[in-house]
Amino acid sequence: MDFYYVRLALYATLFTWLVTALGGAMVFALRKVSEKIMSLMFGFGAGVMLAASFFSLLMPGISLAEELNQISYVIVGSGVLIGALFIFLIDIFLPHLHLKAEQPEGISSTWSRKILLIVAITLHNIPEGLAIGVAFGTVASGVEGASLSAGWILAIGIGLQNFPEGMAVSVPLRSEGMSRKKAFFYGQASGIVEPISAVIGAILVMFIKPILPFILGFAAGAMLYVIVEELIPSGKTSKENKYGTVGAILGFIIMMVLDIALG
């Protein structure tokens, strides 16, 4: 087995983790982040991930399914459904607390609000890391149209939206009384699951090319669930707040241009 592409997936997600850490480091400079700025950044992240789901995962998955003489809309569509269901079940059972929410979700737990907030952001990072790992794994599998540049572009796009996620953990933790150092530590730690899930995703697709279209759909479905369930609502805090909408359109266009022009 060639671990070269697994290492590349690891390096790419170490970059996305670094961007998360940079976002977390904003706790040393800011006491509070403007709601408009956070809406813009969460909307931007939603747009980036939406474009990445389509151009970097669904389109290659459909093309590969057709190349393998599979019924593309059944295989890839099933992957999308199962991927979304996977994150949905984690969302239902794992205790966590979303930004600005008063009550935690998941099964009853004695965990503190701080831990529940960290878990919520960490949950978002699992499908992101998986998507990057799958993108690099497709190159190792010799999928037509797959390229290293596409994997790196996906990592850059996800990295861009990880900055506000790092802030979304560290700054609220600081406002709840945690020291800046601890708030930064937990902010950057929320991104460490991305390298782990990326390595798992890359290894999986290198072993099982026949079901790679399904896995591409799975990664896309997991990302789509996070986009619709968390990022879009976080960017749309009120009817009057259009910053999230503007951010989503900008994020989608930028990621689309990067993927098509460079990938």
PDB file of C-alpha atoms in Angstrom:
ATOM      1  CA  MET A   1       0.000   0.000   0.000  1.00  0.00           C
ATOM      2  CA  ASP A   2       1.326   3.452  -0.966  1.00  0.00           C
ATOM      3  CA  PHE A   3       1.145   5.730   2.063  1.00  0.00           C
ATOM      4  CA  TYR A   4       2.322   8.750   0.069  1.00  0.00           C
ATOM      5  CA  TYR A   5      -1.230   9.979  -0.514  1.00  0.00           C
ATOM      6  CA  VAL A   6      -2.211   9.192   3.058  1.00  0.00           C
ATOM      7  CA  ARG A   7       0.657  11.407   4.207  1.00  0.00           C
ATOM      8  CA  LEU A   8      -0.496  14.154   1.847  1.00  0.00           C
ATOM      9  CA  ALA A   9      -4.000  13.935   3.314  1.00  0.00           C
ATOM     10  CA  LEU A  10      -2.450  14.205   6.776  1.00  0.00           C
ATOM     11  CA  TYR A  11      -0.351  17.236   5.784  1.00  0.00           C
ATOM     12  CA  ALA A  12      -3.375  18.922   4.184  1.00  0.00           C
ATOM     13  CA  THR A  13      -5.484  18.506   7.307  1.00  0.00           C
ATOM     14  CA  LEU A  14      -2.624  19.631   9.529  1.00  0.00           C
ATOM     15  CA  PHE A  15      -2.919  22.851   7.533  1.00  0.00           C
ATOM     16  CA  THR A  16      -6.669  23.030   8.210  1.00  0.00           C
ATOM     17  CA  TRP A  17      -5.973  22.376  11.895  1.00  0.00           C
ATOM     18  CA  LEU A  18      -3.415  25.222  11.866  1.00  0.00           C
ATOM     19  CA  VAL A  19      -6.043  27.602  10.480  1.00  0.00           C
ATOM     20  CA  THR A  20      -8.408  26.469  13.243  1.00  0.00           C
ATOM     21  CA  ALA A  21      -5.655  27.283  15.742  1.00  0.00           C
ATOM     22  CA  LEU A  22      -5.200  30.738  14.186  1.00  0.00           C
ATOM     23  CA  GLY A  23      -8.908  31.353  14.630  1.00  0.00           C
ATOM     24  CA  GLY A  24      -8.662  30.165  18.218  1.00  0.00           C
ATOM     25  CA  ALA A  25      -5.731  32.534  18.787  1.00  0.00           C
ATOM     26  CA  MET A  26      -8.082  35.478  18.208  1.00  0.00           C
ATOM     27  CA  VAL A  27      -9.076  35.036  21.845  1.00  0.00           C
ATOM     28  CA  PHE A  28      -5.846  36.842  22.746  1.00  0.00           C
ATOM     29  CA  ALA A  29      -6.903  39.895  20.726  1.00  0.00           C
ATOM     30  CA  LEU A  30     -10.679  39.983  21.031  1.00  0.00           C
ATOM     31  CA  ARG A  31     -13.140  39.959  23.884  1.00  0.00           C
ATOM     32  CA  LYS A  32     -16.134  39.609  21.622  1.00  0.00           C
ATOM     33  CA  VAL A  33     -16.671  39.107  17.906  1.00  0.00           C
ATOM     34  CA  SER A  34     -19.241  41.189  16.043  1.00  0.00           C
ATOM     35  CA  GLU A  35     -22.383  39.248  15.167  1.00  0.00           C
ATOM     36  CA  LYS A  36     -22.184  40.610  11.611  1.00  0.00           C
ATOM     37  CA  ILE A  37     -18.640  39.341  11.169  1.00  0.00           C
ATOM     38  CA  MET A  38     -19.484  35.919  12.562  1.00  0.00           C
ATOM     39  CA  SER A  39     -22.549  35.709  10.302  1.00  0.00           C
ATOM     40  CA  LEU A  40     -20.427  36.628   7.286  1.00  0.00           C
ATOM     41  CA  MET A  41     -17.784  34.028   8.135  1.00  0.00           C
ATOM     42  CA  PHE A  42     -20.222  31.217   8.897  1.00  0.00           C
ATOM     43  CA  GLY A  43     -22.061  31.992   5.665  1.00  0.00           C
ATOM     44  CA  PHE A  44     -18.747  31.977   3.813  1.00  0.00           C
ATOM     45  CA  GLY A  45     -17.929  28.583   5.319  1.00  0.00           C
ATOM     46  CA  ALA A  46     -21.324  27.241   4.232  1.00  0.00           C
ATOM     47  CA  GLY A  47     -20.726  28.426   0.656  1.00  0.00           C
ATOM     48  CA  VAL A  48     -17.230  26.935   0.544  1.00  0.00           C
ATOM     49  CA  MET A  49     -18.386  23.561   1.850  1.00  0.00           C
ATOM     50  CA  LEU A  50     -21.408  23.507  -0.468  1.00  0.00           C
ATOM     51  CA  ALA A  51     -19.219  24.081  -3.534  1.00  0.00           C
ATOM     52  CA  ALA A  52     -16.670  21.552  -2.262  1.00  0.00           C
ATOM     53  CA  SER A  53     -19.409  18.952  -1.777  1.00  0.00           C
ATOM     54  CA  PHE A  54     -20.561  19.352  -5.363  1.00  0.00           C
ATOM     55  CA  PHE A  55     -17.383  19.980  -7.365  1.00  0.00           C
ATOM     56  CA  SER A  56     -14.889  17.944  -5.319  1.00  0.00           C
ATOM     57  CA  LEU A  57     -17.052  15.010  -4.188  1.00  0.00           C
ATOM     58  CA  LEU A  58     -20.379  14.545  -5.993  1.00  0.00           C
ATOM     59  CA  MET A  59     -19.227  15.223  -9.561  1.00  0.00           C
ATOM     60  CA  PRO A  60     -16.192  12.884  -9.328  1.00  0.00           C
ATOM     61  CA  GLY A  61     -18.375  10.284  -7.605  1.00  0.00           C
ATOM     62  CA  ILE A  62     -20.962  10.343 -10.386  1.00  0.00           C
ATOM     63  CA  SER A  63     -18.276  10.186 -13.101  1.00  0.00           C
ATOM     64  CA  LEU A  64     -16.549   7.243 -11.434  1.00  0.00           C
ATOM     65  CA  ALA A  65     -19.829   5.365 -10.923  1.00  0.00           C
ATOM     66  CA  GLU A  66     -20.568   5.670 -14.635  1.00  0.00           C
ATOM     67  CA  GLU A  67     -17.032   4.566 -15.464  1.00  0.00           C
ATOM     68  CA  LEU A  68     -17.575   1.461 -13.302  1.00  0.00           C
ATOM     69  CA  ASN A  69     -20.938   0.800 -15.018  1.00  0.00           C
ATOM     70  CA  GLN A  70     -22.856   1.504 -11.833  1.00  0.00           C
ATOM     71  CA  ILE A  71     -26.189   3.287 -11.539  1.00  0.00           C
ATOM     72  CA  SER A  72     -24.647   6.588 -10.494  1.00  0.00           C
ATOM     73  CA  TYR A  73     -27.702   8.271  -9.010  1.00  0.00           C
ATOM     74  CA  VAL A  74     -28.454   5.191  -6.869  1.00  0.00           C
ATOM     75  CA  ILE A  75     -24.916   4.594  -5.599  1.00  0.00           C
ATOM     76  CA  VAL A  76     -23.918   8.216  -5.016  1.00  0.00           C
ATOM     77  CA  GLY A  77     -27.392   9.171  -3.807  1.00  0.00           C
ATOM     78  CA  SER A  78     -27.324   6.329  -1.273  1.00  0.00           C
ATOM     79  CA  GLY A  79     -23.928   7.562  -0.095  1.00  0.00           C
ATOM     80  CA  VAL A  80     -25.286  11.067   0.420  1.00  0.00           C
ATOM     81  CA  LEU A  81     -28.232   9.698   2.414  1.00  0.00           C
ATOM     82  CA  ILE A  82     -26.120   7.425   4.621  1.00  0.00           C
ATOM     83  CA  GLY A  83     -23.489  10.142   5.185  1.00  0.00           C
ATOM     84  CA  ALA A  84     -26.127  12.631   6.306  1.00  0.00           C
ATOM     85  CA  LEU A  85     -27.791   9.963   8.459  1.00  0.00           C
ATOM     86  CA  PHE A  86     -24.450   9.149  10.090  1.00  0.00           C
ATOM     87  CA  ILE A  87     -23.920  12.753  11.255  1.00  0.00           C
ATOM     88  CA  PHE A  88     -27.610  13.023  12.148  1.00  0.00           C
ATOM     89  CA  LEU A  89     -27.331  10.055  14.530  1.00  0.00           C
ATOM     90  CA  ILE A  90     -24.202  11.499  16.125  1.00  0.00           C
ATOM     91  CA  ASP A  91     -26.074  14.804  16.443  1.00  0.00           C
ATOM     92  CA  ILE A  92     -28.999  13.048  18.120  1.00  0.00           C
ATOM     93  CA  PHE A  93     -27.044  10.964  20.628  1.00  0.00           C
ATOM     94  CA  LEU A  94     -23.785  12.807  21.345  1.00  0.00           C
ATOM     95  CA  PRO A  95     -24.211  15.521  24.022  1.00  0.00           C
ATOM     96  CA  HIS A  96     -23.275  18.947  22.615  1.00  0.00           C
ATOM     97  CA  LEU A  97     -24.251  22.615  22.742  1.00  0.00           C
ATOM     98  CA  HIS A  98     -24.486  24.896  19.717  1.00  0.00           C
ATOM     99  CA  LEU A  99     -23.592  28.572  19.693  1.00  0.00           C
ATOM    100  CA  LYS A 100     -26.257  30.822  21.259  1.00  0.00           C
ATOM    101  CA  ALA A 101     -28.344  27.788  22.233  1.00  0.00           C
ATOM    102  CA  GLU A 102     -29.702  27.676  25.765  1.00  0.00           C
ATOM    103  CA  GLN A 103     -30.260  23.922  25.976  1.00  0.00           C
ATOM    104  CA  PRO A 104     -27.803  21.182  24.949  1.00  0.00           C
ATOM    105  CA  GLU A 105     -28.711  18.519  22.401  1.00  0.00           C
ATOM    106  CA  GLY A 106     -28.109  14.778  22.505  1.00  0.00           C
ATOM    107  CA  ILE A 107     -28.566  12.421  25.414  1.00  0.00           C
ATOM    108  CA  SER A 108     -28.651  13.837  28.930  1.00  0.00           C
ATOM    109  CA  SER A 109     -25.192  14.566  30.279  1.00  0.00           C
ATOM    110  CA  THR A 110     -23.457  16.136  33.266  1.00  0.00           C
ATOM    111  CA  TRP A 111     -20.829  17.733  31.017  1.00  0.00           C
ATOM    112  CA  SER A 112     -20.304  21.470  31.455  1.00  0.00           C
ATOM    113  CA  ARG A 113     -21.490  24.014  28.880  1.00  0.00           C
ATOM    114  CA  LYS A 114     -17.873  24.588  27.888  1.00  0.00           C
ATOM    115  CA  ILE A 115     -17.266  20.937  27.038  1.00  0.00           C
ATOM    116  CA  LEU A 116     -20.593  20.670  25.220  1.00  0.00           C
ATOM    117  CA  LEU A 117     -19.666  23.681  23.060  1.00  0.00           C
ATOM    118  CA  ILE A 118     -16.295  22.148  22.184  1.00  0.00           C
ATOM    119  CA  VAL A 119     -17.970  18.860  21.238  1.00  0.00           C
ATOM    120  CA  ALA A 120     -20.397  20.682  18.906  1.00  0.00           C
ATOM    121  CA  ILE A 121     -17.613  22.317  16.874  1.00  0.00           C
ATOM    122  CA  THR A 122     -15.503  19.148  16.911  1.00  0.00           C
ATOM    123  CA  LEU A 123     -18.463  17.251  15.442  1.00  0.00           C
ATOM    124  CA  HIS A 124     -18.412  19.601  12.429  1.00  0.00           C
ATOM    125  CA  ASN A 125     -14.802  18.797  11.672  1.00  0.00           C
ATOM    126  CA  ILE A 126     -15.239  15.042  11.205  1.00  0.00           C
ATOM    127  CA  PRO A 127     -16.860  15.181   7.730  1.00  0.00           C
ATOM    128  CA  GLU A 128     -14.440  17.919   6.655  1.00  0.00           C
ATOM    129  CA  GLY A 129     -11.403  15.776   7.404  1.00  0.00           C
ATOM    130  CA  LEU A 130     -13.061  12.751   5.831  1.00  0.00           C
ATOM    131  CA  ALA A 131     -13.737  14.709   2.632  1.00  0.00           C
ATOM    132  CA  ILE A 132     -10.098  15.779   2.319  1.00  0.00           C
ATOM    133  CA  GLY A 133      -8.861  12.232   2.941  1.00  0.00           C
ATOM    134  CA  VAL A 134     -11.240  10.868   0.317  1.00  0.00           C
ATOM    135  CA  ALA A 135     -10.088  13.505  -2.195  1.00  0.00           C
ATOM    136  CA  PHE A 136      -6.443  12.443  -1.857  1.00  0.00           C
ATOM    137  CA  GLY A 137      -7.372   8.760  -1.776  1.00  0.00           C
ATOM    138  CA  THR A 138      -9.097   9.058  -5.142  1.00  0.00           C
ATOM    139  CA  VAL A 139      -5.796  10.156  -6.685  1.00  0.00           C
ATOM    140  CA  ALA A 140      -4.078   7.051  -5.321  1.00  0.00           C
ATOM    141  CA  SER A 141      -6.904   4.921  -6.719  1.00  0.00           C
ATOM    142  CA  GLY A 142      -6.308   6.278 -10.206  1.00  0.00           C
ATOM    143  CA  VAL A 143      -9.735   7.844 -10.593  1.00  0.00           C
ATOM    144  CA  GLU A 144     -10.020   9.740 -13.875  1.00  0.00           C
ATOM    145  CA  GLY A 145     -10.090  13.487 -13.264  1.00  0.00           C
ATOM    146  CA  ALA A 146      -8.773  13.209  -9.704  1.00  0.00           C
ATOM    147  CA  SER A 147      -5.712  15.351  -9.027  1.00  0.00           C
ATOM    148  CA  LEU A 148      -3.513  16.447  -6.183  1.00  0.00           C
ATOM    149  CA  SER A 149      -4.351  20.063  -6.913  1.00  0.00           C
ATOM    150  CA  ALA A 150      -8.049  19.302  -6.365  1.00  0.00           C
ATOM    151  CA  GLY A 151      -7.226  17.761  -2.966  1.00  0.00           C
ATOM    152  CA  TRP A 152      -5.168  20.780  -1.947  1.00  0.00           C
ATOM    153  CA  ILE A 153      -7.827  23.206  -3.165  1.00  0.00           C
ATOM    154  CA  LEU A 154     -10.411  21.376  -1.063  1.00  0.00           C
ATOM    155  CA  ALA A 155      -8.088  21.622   1.949  1.00  0.00           C
ATOM    156  CA  ILE A 156      -7.581  25.353   1.354  1.00  0.00           C
ATOM    157  CA  GLY A 157     -11.326  25.926   1.060  1.00  0.00           C
ATOM    158  CA  ILE A 158     -12.098  24.007   4.251  1.00  0.00           C
ATOM    159  CA  GLY A 159      -9.171  25.703   5.968  1.00  0.00           C
ATOM    160  CA  LEU A 160     -10.645  29.127   5.170  1.00  0.00           C
ATOM    161  CA  GLN A 161     -13.888  28.281   6.913  1.00  0.00           C
ATOM    162  CA  ASN A 162     -12.062  26.735   9.876  1.00  0.00           C
ATOM    163  CA  PHE A 163     -10.866  30.169  10.983  1.00  0.00           C
ATOM    164  CA  PRO A 164     -14.288  31.293  12.255  1.00  0.00           C
ATOM    165  CA  GLU A 165     -14.859  27.862  13.779  1.00  0.00           C
ATOM    166  CA  GLY A 166     -11.714  28.248  15.884  1.00  0.00           C
ATOM    167  CA  MET A 167     -12.968  31.651  17.008  1.00  0.00           C
ATOM    168  CA  ALA A 168     -16.429  30.222  17.622  1.00  0.00           C
ATOM    169  CA  VAL A 169     -14.951  27.948  20.286  1.00  0.00           C
ATOM    170  CA  SER A 170     -12.281  30.068  21.957  1.00  0.00           C
ATOM    171  CA  VAL A 171     -14.016  33.461  22.213  1.00  0.00           C
ATOM    172  CA  PRO A 172     -17.260  32.155  23.788  1.00  0.00           C
ATOM    173  CA  LEU A 173     -15.220  30.027  26.221  1.00  0.00           C
ATOM    174  CA  ARG A 174     -13.348  33.154  27.264  1.00  0.00           C
ATOM    175  CA  SER A 175     -16.628  35.014  27.756  1.00  0.00           C
ATOM    176  CA  GLU A 176     -17.770  32.213  30.086  1.00  0.00           C
ATOM    177  CA  GLY A 177     -14.807  32.775  32.380  1.00  0.00           C
ATOM    178  CA  MET A 178     -12.123  30.457  31.016  1.00  0.00           C
ATOM    179  CA  SER A 179      -8.567  31.803  30.811  1.00  0.00           C
ATOM    180  CA  ARG A 180      -7.296  32.899  27.412  1.00  0.00           C
ATOM    181  CA  LYS A 181      -4.712  30.112  27.308  1.00  0.00           C
ATOM    182  CA  LYS A 182      -7.270  27.414  28.071  1.00  0.00           C
ATOM    183  CA  ALA A 183      -9.788  28.901  25.641  1.00  0.00           C
ATOM    184  CA  PHE A 184      -7.132  28.879  22.908  1.00  0.00           C
ATOM    185  CA  PHE A 185      -6.150  25.296  23.752  1.00  0.00           C
ATOM    186  CA  TYR A 186      -9.705  24.027  23.411  1.00  0.00           C
ATOM    187  CA  GLY A 187     -10.286  26.143  20.299  1.00  0.00           C
ATOM    188  CA  GLN A 188      -7.378  24.580  18.429  1.00  0.00           C
ATOM    189  CA  ALA A 189      -8.060  21.114  19.849  1.00  0.00           C
ATOM    190  CA  SER A 190     -11.495  21.096  18.182  1.00  0.00           C
ATOM    191  CA  GLY A 191      -9.736  20.783  14.815  1.00  0.00           C
ATOM    192  CA  ILE A 192      -7.511  17.827  15.669  1.00  0.00           C
ATOM    193  CA  VAL A 193     -10.160  15.336  14.527  1.00  0.00           C
ATOM    194  CA  GLU A 194      -9.657  16.463  10.923  1.00  0.00           C
ATOM    195  CA  PRO A 195      -6.215  14.824  10.455  1.00  0.00           C
ATOM    196  CA  ILE A 196      -7.520  11.649  12.106  1.00  0.00           C
ATOM    197  CA  SER A 197     -10.621  11.377   9.912  1.00  0.00           C
ATOM    198  CA  ALA A 198      -8.595  12.339   6.812  1.00  0.00           C
ATOM    199  CA  VAL A 199      -6.180   9.448   7.304  1.00  0.00           C
ATOM    200  CA  ILE A 200      -9.099   7.046   7.789  1.00  0.00           C
ATOM    201  CA  GLY A 201     -10.841   8.349   4.652  1.00  0.00           C
ATOM    202  CA  ALA A 202      -7.702   8.118   2.489  1.00  0.00           C
ATOM    203  CA  ILE A 203      -6.950   4.560   3.592  1.00  0.00           C
ATOM    204  CA  LEU A 204     -10.536   3.428   3.001  1.00  0.00           C
ATOM    205  CA  VAL A 205     -10.741   4.614  -0.593  1.00  0.00           C
ATOM    206  CA  MET A 206      -7.349   3.136  -1.464  1.00  0.00           C
ATOM    207  CA  PHE A 207      -8.567  -0.305  -0.413  1.00  0.00           C
ATOM    208  CA  ILE A 208     -12.056  -0.306  -1.868  1.00  0.00           C
ATOM    209  CA  LYS A 209     -12.214   1.444  -5.238  1.00  0.00           C
ATOM    210  CA  PRO A 210     -15.467  -0.307  -6.358  1.00  0.00           C
ATOM    211  CA  ILE A 211     -17.414   1.463  -3.605  1.00  0.00           C
ATOM    212  CA  LEU A 212     -15.506   4.744  -3.946  1.00  0.00           C
ATOM    213  CA  PRO A 213     -18.527   6.505  -5.581  1.00  0.00           C
ATOM    214  CA  PHE A 214     -20.542   5.597  -2.484  1.00  0.00           C
ATOM    215  CA  ILE A 215     -17.806   6.946  -0.174  1.00  0.00           C
ATOM    216  CA  LEU A 216     -17.604  10.195  -2.135  1.00  0.00           C
ATOM    217  CA  GLY A 217     -21.362  10.544  -1.731  1.00  0.00           C
ATOM    218  CA  PHE A 218     -21.060   9.668   1.967  1.00  0.00           C
ATOM    219  CA  ALA A 219     -18.509  12.450   2.545  1.00  0.00           C
ATOM    220  CA  ALA A 220     -20.678  14.910   0.614  1.00  0.00           C
ATOM    221  CA  GLY A 221     -23.793  13.923   2.575  1.00  0.00           C
ATOM    222  CA  ALA A 222     -22.001  14.356   5.889  1.00  0.00           C
ATOM    223  CA  MET A 223     -20.845  17.823   4.852  1.00  0.00           C
ATOM    224  CA  LEU A 224     -24.282  18.781   3.558  1.00  0.00           C
ATOM    225  CA  TYR A 225     -25.846  17.879   6.902  1.00  0.00           C
ATOM    226  CA  VAL A 226     -23.429  20.173   8.739  1.00  0.00           C
ATOM    227  CA  ILE A 227     -24.048  22.980   6.224  1.00  0.00           C
ATOM    228  CA  VAL A 228     -27.834  22.871   6.515  1.00  0.00           C
ATOM    229  CA  GLU A 229     -28.059  22.042  10.218  1.00  0.00           C
ATOM    230  CA  GLU A 230     -25.400  24.363  11.607  1.00  0.00           C
ATOM    231  CA  LEU A 231     -23.530  26.714   9.280  1.00  0.00           C
ATOM    232  CA  ILE A 232     -26.495  28.275   7.482  1.00  0.00           C
ATOM    233  CA  PRO A 233     -28.490  28.897  10.718  1.00  0.00           C
ATOM    234  CA  SER A 234     -25.346  30.324  12.379  1.00  0.00           C
ATOM    235  CA  GLY A 235     -24.936  32.733   9.474  1.00  0.00           C
ATOM    236  CA  LYS A 236     -28.601  33.752   9.467  1.00  0.00           C
ATOM    237  CA  THR A 237     -29.296  35.140  12.943  1.00  0.00           C
ATOM    238  CA  SER A 238     -32.286  37.298  11.905  1.00  0.00           C
ATOM    239  CA  LYS A 239     -34.352  38.275   8.870  1.00  0.00           C
ATOM    240  CA  GLU A 240     -32.556  41.615   8.736  1.00  0.00           C
ATOM    241  CA  ASN A 241     -29.083  40.063   8.846  1.00  0.00           C
ATOM    242  CA  LYS A 242     -27.996  39.475   5.237  1.00  0.00           C
ATOM    243  CA  TYR A 243     -24.300  39.015   5.997  1.00  0.00           C
ATOM    244  CA  GLY A 244     -24.580  35.227   6.164  1.00  0.00           C
ATOM    245  CA  THR A 245     -26.292  35.139   2.783  1.00  0.00           C
ATOM    246  CA  VAL A 246     -23.627  37.360   1.201  1.00  0.00           C
ATOM    247  CA  GLY A 247     -20.886  35.234   2.773  1.00  0.00           C
ATOM    248  CA  ALA A 248     -22.423  32.010   1.450  1.00  0.00           C
ATOM    249  CA  ILE A 249     -22.565  33.312  -2.125  1.00  0.00           C
ATOM    250  CA  LEU A 250     -18.993  34.619  -1.966  1.00  0.00           C
ATOM    251  CA  GLY A 251     -17.731  31.351  -0.453  1.00  0.00           C
ATOM    252  CA  PHE A 252     -19.448  29.269  -3.117  1.00  0.00           C
ATOM    253  CA  ILE A 253     -18.088  31.392  -5.982  1.00  0.00           C
ATOM    254  CA  ILE A 254     -14.528  31.438  -4.641  1.00  0.00           C
ATOM    255  CA  MET A 255     -14.461  27.678  -4.066  1.00  0.00           C
ATOM    256  CA  MET A 256     -16.037  27.019  -7.459  1.00  0.00           C
ATOM    257  CA  VAL A 257     -13.462  29.198  -9.223  1.00  0.00           C
ATOM    258  CA  LEU A 258     -10.585  27.544  -7.359  1.00  0.00           C
ATOM    259  CA  ASP A 259     -11.853  24.057  -8.104  1.00  0.00           C
ATOM    260  CA  ILE A 260     -12.613  24.585 -11.785  1.00  0.00           C
ATOM    261  CA  ALA A 261      -9.727  26.889 -12.689  1.00  0.00           C
ATOM    262  CA  LEU A 262      -6.997  25.117 -10.737  1.00  0.00           C
ATOM    263  CA  GLY A 263      -8.334  21.633 -10.054  1.00  0.00           C
TER     264      GLY A 263
END
